[in-house]
Coordinates of N, CA, C and O in Angstrom, one line a residue:
S1 N 0.7 -1.0 0.0 CA 0.0 -0.1 0.4 C 0.7 1.1 -0.2 O 1.7 1.2 0.4
D2 N 0.3 2.5 0.0 CA 1.1 3.4 -0.4 C 1.2 3.8 0.8 O 2.7 4.5 0.9
K3 N 1.0 3.7 2.2 CA 1.5 4.2 3.7 C 2.3 3.3 3.7 O 3.0 3.7 4.3
I4 N 2.7 2.2 3.5 CA 4.2 1.8 3.8 C 5.5 1.9 3.0 O 6.3 2.4 3.8
R5 N 4.6 2.3 1.6 CA 5.4 2.6 1.0 C 6.8 4.3 1.4 O 8.0 4.2 1.5
E6 N 5.3 4.5 1.7 CA 6.1 5.8 2.8 C 6.7 6.2 4.2 O 7.4 6.4 3.7
M7 N 6.3 4.9 4.6 CA 6.8 5.1 6.2 C 8.4 4.1 5.7 O 9.6 4.2 6.5
K8 N 8.4 3.4 4.7 CA 9.9 2.4 4.4 C 10.4 3.7 3.9 O 11.9 4.1 4.0
G9 N 10.1 5.3 3.0 CA 10.9 6.3 2.8 C 11.5 7.0 4.1 O 12.4 7.9 4.5
R10 N 11.0 7.2 5.6 CA 11.8 7.7 6.4 C 12.8 6.6 6.9 O 12.6 5.8 7.2
P11 N 13.2 8.0 7.6 CA 14.8 7.5 8.3 C 14.8 6.3 9.5 O 15.5 5.0 10.0
E12 N 13.6 7.0 10.5 CA 13.4 6.0 11.3 C 12.1 4.6 10.9 O 12.5 3.6 12.0
F13 N 12.3 4.7 9.9 CA 11.6 2.8 9.9 C 12.6 1.9 10.0 O 11.9 0.6 10.5
K14 N 13.5 2.1 9.5 CA 14.7 0.5 10.0 C 14.5 0.7 11.7 O 14.7 -0.5 11.9
Y15 N 15.1 1.0 12.2 CA 14.4 1.4 13.3 C 13.4 0.7 14.3 O 13.7 0.0 14.8
Q16 N 12.6 1.2 14.1 CA 11.0 0.8 14.2 C 10.8 -0.2 13.7 O 10.4 -1.5 14.2
A17 N 11.1 -1.3 12.6 CA 11.4 -2.7 11.8 C 12.4 -3.4 13.3 O 11.9 -4.4 13.7
G18 N 13.5 -2.4 13.9 CA 14.5 -3.1 14.0 C 13.8 -3.4 15.4 O 14.0 -5.0 16.0
F19 N 13.0 -2.5 16.5 CA 12.2 -2.9 18.1 C 11.0 -3.8 18.1 O 11.2 -4.2 18.1
F20 N 10.7 -3.6 16.6 CA 9.7 -4.5 16.6 C 10.5 -5.8 16.3 O 9.8 -6.6 17.5
G21 N 11.1 -6.4 15.6 CA 11.7 -7.6 15.7 C 12.1 -7.7 17.1 O 12.0 -9.0 17.2
L22 N 12.8 -7.0 17.4 CA 13.2 -7.5 19.1 C 12.1 -7.2 20.0 O 12.4 -8.1 20.6
G23 N 11.1 -6.9 20.1 CA 10.2 -7.2 20.6 C 10.0 -8.9 21.0 O 9.4 -9.4 21.4
I24 N 9.3 -8.7 19.2 CA 9.2 -10.2 18.9 C 9.8 -11.2 19.5 O 9.6 -12.7 20.0
V25 N 11.0 -11.0 18.7 CA 12.3 -11.9 19.1 C 12.8 -12.1 20.7 O 12.1 -13.1 21.0
A26 N 12.3 -11.5 21.8 CA 12.4 -11.2 23.3 C 10.9 -11.6 23.9 O 11.0 -12.7 24.7
T27 N 10.3 -11.8 23.5 CA 9.3 -12.2 24.0 C 9.0 -13.9 23.5 O 8.5 -14.7 24.2
G28 N 9.5 -13.5 22.6 CA 9.0 -15.2 22.3 C 10.4 -15.9 22.8 O 9.9 -17.1 22.8
C29 N 11.4 -16.2 22.5 CA 12.9 -16.2 23.5 C 11.5 -16.5 25.2 O 11.9 -17.3 25.5
I30 N 11.4 -15.8 25.8 CA 10.7 -15.1 27.3 C 9.5 -16.3 27.0 O 9.2 -17.7 27.8
A31 N 8.6 -16.7 26.1 CA 8.1 -17.9 25.4 C 8.4 -18.8 26.0 O 7.9 -20.6 26.0
L32 N 9.8 -19.3 25.5 CA 9.8 -20.7 24.8 C 10.7 -21.1 26.6 O 9.8 -22.3 26.6
T33 N 11.5 -20.4 27.4 CA 11.7 -20.1 28.7 C 10.4 -20.5 28.9 O 10.8 -21.8 29.9
A34 N 9.3 -20.5 28.6 CA 8.2 -20.8 30.1 C 7.5 -21.8 29.3 O 7.3 -23.1 30.2
M35 N 7.9 -22.4 28.1 CA 6.8 -23.5 27.6 C 8.3 -24.7 28.2 O 7.9 -26.3 28.3
K36 N 9.6 -24.3 28.7 CA 10.9 -25.0 28.5 C 10.4 -25.6 30.7 O 11.6 -26.6 31.1
G37 N 9.2 -24.8 31.1 CA 9.0 -25.0 32.2 C 10.1 -23.7 33.0 O 9.7 -24.5 35.0
Y38 N 10.4 -22.8 32.7 CA 11.6 -22.7 33.8 C 10.5 -21.6 34.9 O 11.3 -21.3 36.2
W39 N 9.9 -20.8 34.3 CA 8.6 -19.9 34.8 C 7.9 -21.0 35.4 O 7.1 -21.2 34.8
T40 N 8.0 -21.3 37.3 CA 6.8 -22.4 37.1 C 5.5 -21.0 38.0 O 4.9 -22.1 38.1
E41 N 5.8 -20.0 37.7 CA 4.8 -19.3 38.5 C 4.5 -18.3 37.4 O 5.1 -17.4 36.4
Q42 N 3.4 -18.3 36.9 CA 2.4 -17.2 35.4 C 2.6 -15.8 36.1 O 2.7 -15.0 35.0
A43 N 3.2 -15.3 37.3 CA 2.8 -14.0 37.2 C 4.3 -13.6 37.3 O 4.2 -12.2 36.7
M44 N 5.0 -14.5 37.5 CA 6.7 -13.9 37.1 C 7.5 -14.3 35.8 O 7.7 -12.9 34.9
Y45 N 5.9 -15.0 35.1 CA 6.4 -14.6 33.5 C 5.7 -13.4 33.9 O 6.6 -12.8 31.9
N46 N 4.5 -12.9 33.9 CA 3.9 -11.4 32.8 C 4.4 -10.4 32.7 O 5.0 -9.6 32.5
V47 N 5.2 -10.4 34.4 CA 6.1 -9.7 35.7 C 7.8 -9.4 34.0 O 7.7 -8.6 33.4
F48 N 7.6 -10.8 33.5 CA 9.0 -10.5 33.0 C 9.0 -9.9 32.1 O 9.5 -9.0 30.9
A49 N 7.6 -11.1 30.8 CA 7.1 -10.3 29.6 C 7.2 -8.2 29.1 O 7.7 -8.1 27.9
L50 N 6.0 -8.5 30.2 CA 5.9 -7.1 29.9 C 6.5 -6.4 30.1 O 6.9 -5.0 29.8
S51 N 7.4 -6.3 31.8 CA 8.8 -5.6 31.5 C 9.7 -5.4 30.5 O 10.2 -4.2 29.6
A52 N 10.0 -6.9 29.9 CA 11.0 -6.6 28.6 C 9.9 -5.6 27.7 O 10.9 -5.0 26.7
D53 N 8.6 -6.0 27.2 CA 8.3 -5.1 26.1 C 8.1 -3.5 25.9 O 8.5 -2.8 25.7
I54 N 7.8 -3.2 27.5 CA 8.2 -1.7 28.2 C 9.4 -1.4 28.4 O 9.4 -0.1 27.0
V55 N 10.4 -2.0 28.0 CA 11.9 -1.1 28.5 C 12.3 -1.6 26.6 O 12.7 0.0 26.7
I56 N 11.8 -1.8 25.7 CA 11.9 -1.8 24.3 C 11.2 -1.1 24.4 O 11.9 -0.5 22.6
Y57 N 10.3 -0.8 24.2 CA 9.8 0.7 23.4 C 10.0 1.6 23.9 O 10.2 2.5 23.3
M58 N 9.9 2.5 25.2 CA 11.1 3.6 25.6 C 12.4 3.1 24.7 O 12.6 5.0 25.1
C59 N 13.4 2.6 24.6 CA 15.0 2.7 24.3 C 14.2 3.2 22.7 O 14.8 3.8 22.3
Y60 N 13.1 2.4 22.0 CA 13.1 2.6 21.2 C 12.6 4.3 20.8 O 12.9 5.0 19.5
Y61 N 11.6 4.5 21.7 CA 10.9 5.7 21.5 C 12.2 6.6 22.1 O 12.1 8.0 21.1
I62 N 12.6 6.6 23.1 CA 13.8 7.7 23.3 C 15.2 7.8 22.3 O 15.5 9.2 22.0
I63 N 15.1 6.6 21.6 CA 16.9 6.7 20.5 C 15.4 7.4 19.6 O 16.1 8.4 18.4
T64 N 14.6 7.4 19.0 CA 14.1 7.9 17.7 C 14.0 9.7 18.3 O 13.9 10.0 17.4
K65 N 13.8 9.6 19.5 CA 13.4 11.3 20.1 C 15.0 12.4 19.9 O 15.2 12.9 19.4
C66 N 16.4 11.3 21.0 CA 16.9 11.5 20.6 C 18.1 12.1 20.1 O 19.1 12.6 18.8
I67 N 18.0 10.9 18.2 CA 18.6 9.9 17.9 C 18.3 10.8 16.4 O 19.4 11.8 15.7
L68 N 17.2 10.2 16.3 CA 16.6 11.0 14.8 C 16.3 12.2 14.8 O 17.0 12.9 13.6
R69 N 15.6 12.3 15.4 CA 14.4 13.2 15.4 C 15.5 14.5 15.8 O 15.4 16.2 16.4
K70 N 17.3 14.7 16.8 CA 17.6 15.3 17.4 C 17.0 16.7 18.4 O 17.7 17.5 18.1
E71 N 16.1 15.7 19.4 CA 15.8 16.7 20.2 C 15.8 16.2 21.3 O 17.0 15.6 21.5
K72 N 16.8 17.4 22.4 CA 17.6 17.4 22.9 C 15.5 17.3 24.2 O 14.9 17.9 24.8
M73 N 16.0 16.5 25.5 CA 16.0 15.9 27.2 C 16.0 17.0 27.8 O 17.2 17.3 27.8
K74 N 15.1 17.6 28.2 CA 15.5 17.9 29.6 C 15.9 17.7 30.7 O 15.8 16.0 31.2
T75 N 16.6 18.5 31.9 CA 17.3 18.1 32.7 C 16.4 17.5 34.3 O 16.4 16.1 34.2
H76 N 15.2 17.9 34.3 CA 14.4 17.3 35.4 C 13.4 15.7 34.2 O 13.5 14.9 34.9
V77 N 13.5 15.5 33.1 CA 13.1 14.2 32.3 C 14.4 13.5 32.6 O 14.5 11.9 32.8
V78 N 15.3 14.0 32.4 CA 16.8 12.7 32.5 C 17.2 12.4 33.9 O 16.8 10.7 34.0
V79 N 16.5 13.5 34.9 CA 16.5 12.7 36.6 C 15.2 12.0 37.0 O 15.3 11.1 37.7
T80 N 13.9 12.6 36.4 CA 12.8 11.1 36.5 C 13.4 9.7 35.8 O 13.0 8.6 36.3
M81 N 14.1 10.2 34.8 CA 14.2 8.6 33.7 C 15.4 8.3 34.7 O 15.5 6.8 34.8
V82 N 16.2 8.9 35.1 CA 17.1 7.9 36.1 C 16.8 6.9 37.8 O 17.0 6.4 38.6
A83 N 16.2 8.1 37.9 CA 15.1 7.6 39.6 C 14.5 6.7 39.2 O 14.6 5.6 40.1
S84 N 13.9 7.0 38.3 CA 12.8 5.4 37.6 C 13.6 4.0 37.3 O 12.9 3.5 38.1
F85 N 14.7 4.2 36.8 CA 16.1 3.4 36.2 C 16.1 2.7 37.5 O 15.6 1.5 38.2
L86 N 16.4 3.6 39.0 CA 17.0 3.1 40.2 C 15.9 1.9 40.3 O 16.4 1.3 41.0
T87 N 14.8 2.7 40.6 CA 13.5 1.9 41.3 C 13.3 1.4 41.0 O 13.2 0.4 41.3
W88 N 13.2 1.2 39.5 CA 13.1 -0.6 39.1 C 14.1 -1.1 39.1 O 13.9 -2.7 40.0
M89 N 15.5 -1.2 38.8 CA 16.1 -1.9 39.8 C 16.3 -2.3 41.0 O 16.7 -4.0 41.5
V90 N 16.1 -1.9 41.7 CA 15.7 -2.1 43.4 C 14.3 -2.8 43.7 O 15.0 -4.0 44.1
S91 N 14.1 -2.5 42.8 CA 13.2 -3.2 42.9 C 12.4 -4.8 42.1 O 11.9 -5.5 42.4
F92 N 13.4 -4.8 41.3 CA 13.5 -5.8 40.5 C 14.5 -6.9 41.3 O 14.5 -8.6 41.7
I93 N 15.4 -6.8 42.0 CA 16.0 -7.2 43.0 C 15.1 -7.8 44.6 O 15.6 -9.0 44.6
F94 N 14.2 -6.9 44.8 CA 13.3 -7.6 46.1 C 12.4 -8.5 45.3 O 11.8 -9.4 45.9
F95 N 11.8 -8.4 44.1 CA 10.9 -9.3 43.4 C 11.9 -10.9 43.8 O 11.6 -11.5 44.2
F96 N 12.9 -10.9 43.0 CA 13.9 -11.9 42.3 C 14.7 -12.7 43.7 O 14.9 -13.3 43.4
G97 N 15.2 -11.6 44.8 CA 16.1 -11.5 45.4 C 15.9 -12.8 46.7 O 16.3 -12.6 47.6
F98 N 14.3 -11.6 47.3 CA 13.6 -11.7 48.4 C 12.7 -13.3 47.9 O 11.6 -13.0 48.2
K99 N 12.7 -13.8 47.7 CA 11.8 -15.4 46.9 C 11.0 -15.5 48.2 O 11.6 -16.3 48.7
N100 N 10.3 -15.4 48.6 CA 9.2 -15.3 50.0 C 7.7 -15.3 49.4 O 6.8 -15.5 50.3
I101 N 7.1 -15.9 48.2 CA 5.8 -16.3 48.1 C 6.3 -17.9 47.5 O 7.0 -17.8 46.5
N102 N 5.6 -18.5 47.6 CA 4.9 -19.4 46.8 C 3.7 -19.9 46.3 O 2.3 -20.5 47.0
T103 N 3.1 -19.5 45.4 CA 1.7 -19.6 44.9 C 1.4 -21.3 44.9 O 0.3 -21.5 44.3
S104 N 2.4 -21.8 44.5 CA 2.1 -23.9 44.3 C 1.3 -23.5 45.4 O 1.0 -25.3 45.4
V105 N 1.5 -23.2 47.2 CA 1.1 -24.1 48.3 C 0.3 -23.5 48.9 O -0.5 -22.6 48.5
S106 N -0.9 -23.3 50.0 CA -1.6 -23.0 50.5 C -1.4 -21.4 51.0 O 0.1 -21.3 51.3
P107 N -1.8 -20.9 51.2 CA -1.7 -19.4 52.4 C -1.4 -19.5 53.2 O -0.5 -18.9 53.7
A108 N -1.8 -20.4 54.0 CA -1.5 -20.1 55.7 C 0.5 -21.4 55.5 O 1.1 -20.4 56.3
E109 N 0.5 -22.1 54.6 CA 2.3 -22.5 53.7 C 3.0 -21.0 53.4 O 4.2 -21.3 53.8
S110 N 2.6 -20.3 52.4 CA 3.2 -19.4 52.4 C 3.0 -18.3 53.1 O 4.6 -17.8 53.8
R111 N 2.5 -17.9 54.0 CA 2.2 -16.9 55.4 C 3.8 -17.2 55.7 O 4.7 -16.4 56.1
C112 N 3.7 -18.6 56.1 CA 5.1 -19.4 57.3 C 6.8 -18.6 55.9 O 7.5 -18.8 56.7
L113 N 6.5 -18.7 54.9 CA 7.8 -17.8 54.2 C 7.9 -16.2 54.6 O 9.5 -16.2 53.6
N114 N 7.0 -15.9 54.7 CA 7.4 -14.6 55.3 C 8.7 -14.5 55.8 O 8.5 -14.7 57.4
K115 N 9.2 -13.1 56.1 CA 9.9 -12.7 56.5 C 9.8 -11.3 57.7 O 9.7 -10.8 56.2
A116 N 10.0 -11.0 58.0 CA 9.9 -9.0 58.7 C 10.9 -8.9 58.2 O 12.6 -9.4 58.0
C117 N 10.9 -7.6 58.0 CA 12.1 -6.6 57.3 C 12.4 -5.3 57.9 O 12.8 -5.0 58.5
I118 N 10.7 -4.7 58.1 CA 11.0 -3.3 58.3 C 10.3 -3.3 59.9 O 9.0 -3.2 59.3
G119 N 10.1 -2.2 60.7 CA 9.3 -2.2 61.6 C 9.1 -4.1 62.3 O 8.1 -4.0 62.8
G120 N 9.5 -5.2 61.6 CA 8.4 -6.2 61.6 C 6.8 -6.7 61.8 O 6.6 -7.9 61.6
F121 N 7.0 -5.9 60.5 CA 5.6 -6.6 60.1 C 5.6 -6.5 58.3 O 4.8 -6.9 57.8
I122 N 6.5 -5.7 57.9 CA 6.8 -5.6 56.5 C 7.8 -6.3 55.7 O 9.4 -6.0 56.0
D123 N 7.7 -7.2 55.2 CA 8.4 -8.5 54.2 C 9.1 -7.6 52.8 O 8.7 -6.7 52.6
G124 N 10.4 -8.5 52.4 CA 10.2 -8.6 51.7 C 9.5 -8.3 49.9 O 8.9 -7.0 49.0
H125 N 8.5 -8.1 49.8 CA 7.1 -8.2 49.4 C 6.4 -7.1 49.2 O 6.3 -6.8 48.4
D126 N 6.4 -7.2 50.0 CA 5.6 -5.6 50.2 C 6.5 -4.8 50.3 O 5.7 -3.5 49.5
V127 N 7.4 -4.5 50.7 CA 8.7 -3.7 49.9 C 9.1 -3.5 48.2 O 8.4 -2.2 47.9
W128 N 8.7 -5.1 48.2 CA 8.1 -5.0 46.4 C 6.8 -4.1 45.7 O 7.7 -3.6 44.8
H129 N 6.1 -4.5 46.2 CA 5.2 -3.8 45.9 C 5.1 -2.0 45.7 O 5.4 -1.6 45.0
C130 N 6.0 -2.2 46.8 CA 5.9 -0.3 46.8 C 6.9 0.4 46.2 O 6.9 1.0 45.4
L131 N 8.1 -0.4 45.9 CA 8.6 -0.4 45.6 C 8.4 0.2 43.6 O 8.8 1.2 43.0
S132 N 7.8 -0.7 43.5 CA 7.1 -1.0 41.8 C 6.4 -0.2 41.6 O 6.1 0.8 40.5
A133 N 5.4 0.4 43.0 CA 3.9 1.4 42.5 C 5.2 2.4 41.8 O 4.6 3.4 41.6
T134 N 6.2 3.2 43.5 CA 7.1 4.0 43.2 C 8.0 4.2 41.4 O 7.4 5.2 40.2
A135 N 8.1 3.4 40.9 CA 8.8 2.7 39.5 C 7.8 2.9 38.8 O 8.1 3.5 37.3
I136 N 6.4 2.7 38.7 CA 5.6 2.8 37.4 C 5.3 4.1 37.9 O 5.2 5.0 36.8
F137 N 5.1 4.9 38.6 CA 4.9 6.5 38.9 C 5.9 7.5 37.8 O 5.6 8.0 37.4
L138 N 7.0 6.9 38.9 CA 8.1 7.7 38.0 C 7.9 7.3 36.8 O 8.1 8.4 35.9
T139 N 8.5 6.1 35.9 CA 7.5 6.2 34.4 C 6.5 6.5 34.0 O 7.2 7.3 33.0
N140 N 6.5 6.8 34.5 CA 4.6 7.8 33.7 C 4.5 9.1 33.8 O 3.9 9.6 32.7
V141 N 6.0 9.7 35.2 CA 6.0 10.8 35.1 C 6.4 11.2 33.8 O 7.0 12.0 33.0
M142 N 7.9 10.1 33.8 CA 8.9 11.0 32.8 C 8.2 11.1 31.4 O 8.7 11.6 30.1
I143 N 7.2 9.7 31.4 CA 6.6 9.5 29.7 C 6.5 10.9 29.4 O 5.3 11.4 28.4
L144 N 5.6 11.3 30.6 CA 4.4 12.6 30.6 C 5.5 14.1 30.3 O 5.1 14.6 29.7
L145 N 6.9 13.7 30.3 CA 7.6 14.7 31.2 C 8.4 15.6 29.2 O 8.3 16.0 29.2
M146 N 8.2 13.7 29.0 CA 9.1 13.7 27.6 C 8.9 14.9 26.7 O 9.9 14.6 26.1
D147 N 8.0 14.9 26.6 CA 7.9 15.8 24.9 C 7.3 17.2 25.6 O 6.8 18.0 24.9
D148 N 7.0 17.4 26.9 CA 7.2 18.9 27.3 C 7.6 20.2 26.5 O 7.1 21.2 26.2
D149 N 8.7 19.7 26.2 CA 9.4 20.7 24.8 C 9.0 21.0 23.8 O 9.3 21.7 23.0
L150 N 8.0 20.0 23.5 CA 7.8 20.7 22.1 C 6.1 21.1 22.2 O 5.5 20.9 21.4
I151 N 6.0 21.3 23.1 CA 4.5 22.3 23.2 C 3.6 23.6 22.1 O 3.4 23.8 21.7
D152 N 5.1 24.0 21.9 CA 5.1 24.9 20.8 C 5.7 24.1 19.5 O 4.9 25.2 18.2
T153 N 5.7 22.9 18.8 CA 5.7 22.7 18.0 C 4.4 22.5 17.6 O 3.7 21.1 17.5
P154 N 4.2 22.8 16.2 CA 3.1 22.6 15.5 C 2.8 21.1 15.1 O 4.0 20.6 14.5
T155 N 1.8 21.0 15.0 CA 1.8 18.9 14.9 C 0.6 19.0 13.3 O 0.3 18.2 13.6
D156 N 0.5 20.1 13.1 CA -0.7 19.9 11.4 C 0.5 18.8 10.0 O 0.5 18.5 9.2
C157 N 1.6 18.8 10.5 CA 2.5 18.3 9.4 C 3.1 16.3 10.2 O 3.1 15.8 11.1
D158 N 2.4 15.3 9.1 CA 2.6 14.5 9.4 C 4.1 13.8 10.3 O 4.7 13.0 10.6
S159 N 5.0 14.2 9.4 CA 6.5 14.3 9.1 C 6.9 14.6 10.7 O 7.9 14.5 11.1
A160 N 6.1 15.5 11.3 CA 6.8 15.7 12.8 C 6.7 14.8 14.0 O 6.6 14.9 14.7
L161 N 5.4 13.9 13.3 CA 5.5 12.7 14.5 C 5.6 11.4 14.3 O 6.4 11.0 13.3
I162 N 6.4 10.9 15.8 CA 6.9 9.3 15.4 C 6.3 8.6 15.4 O 5.0 8.4 16.1
P163 N 6.4 7.5 14.3 CA 5.5 6.7 14.4 C 5.3 6.0 15.7 O 6.2 5.7 16.1
L164 N 4.3 5.1 15.7 CA 4.0 4.5 16.7 C 4.3 2.9 15.7 O 4.2 2.2 14.6
L165 N 4.3 1.5 16.7 CA 4.7 0.7 16.3 C 3.6 0.2 15.9 O 2.9 -1.0 14.5

């Protein structure tokens, strides 16, 4: 179709196609590991697959914005991005490092796995919930702030838009 030919002429098309392919390969590899029995819990599989897809899309958007479009990110966006990344890393340490849940046993047996952490009533899984909620919030704030510098840019031209996957 004409729309596909027009998109192939844009410089970001190869990056768009590459990241789309990377997303398919990453999701396929995660699915294969699930079929091999590596993921014993559906929740861990979902968290890992969705996190990988989000990271791939964010990398695509940032590369398109900063490298191809040569737009500068404001300092507060970079600070929010770093804070989001660090919060995600710490939350994943709590998610994978403090393995104190088991969904294949009864709730009473799973409760016995809990370890007191802060104040004697919050365990590592609770800390993970708080950290991941903070990381999700910071990621959304970063997404909202990322294009604030384009407020005065006219959007009547299709070439000014970053195409979606």
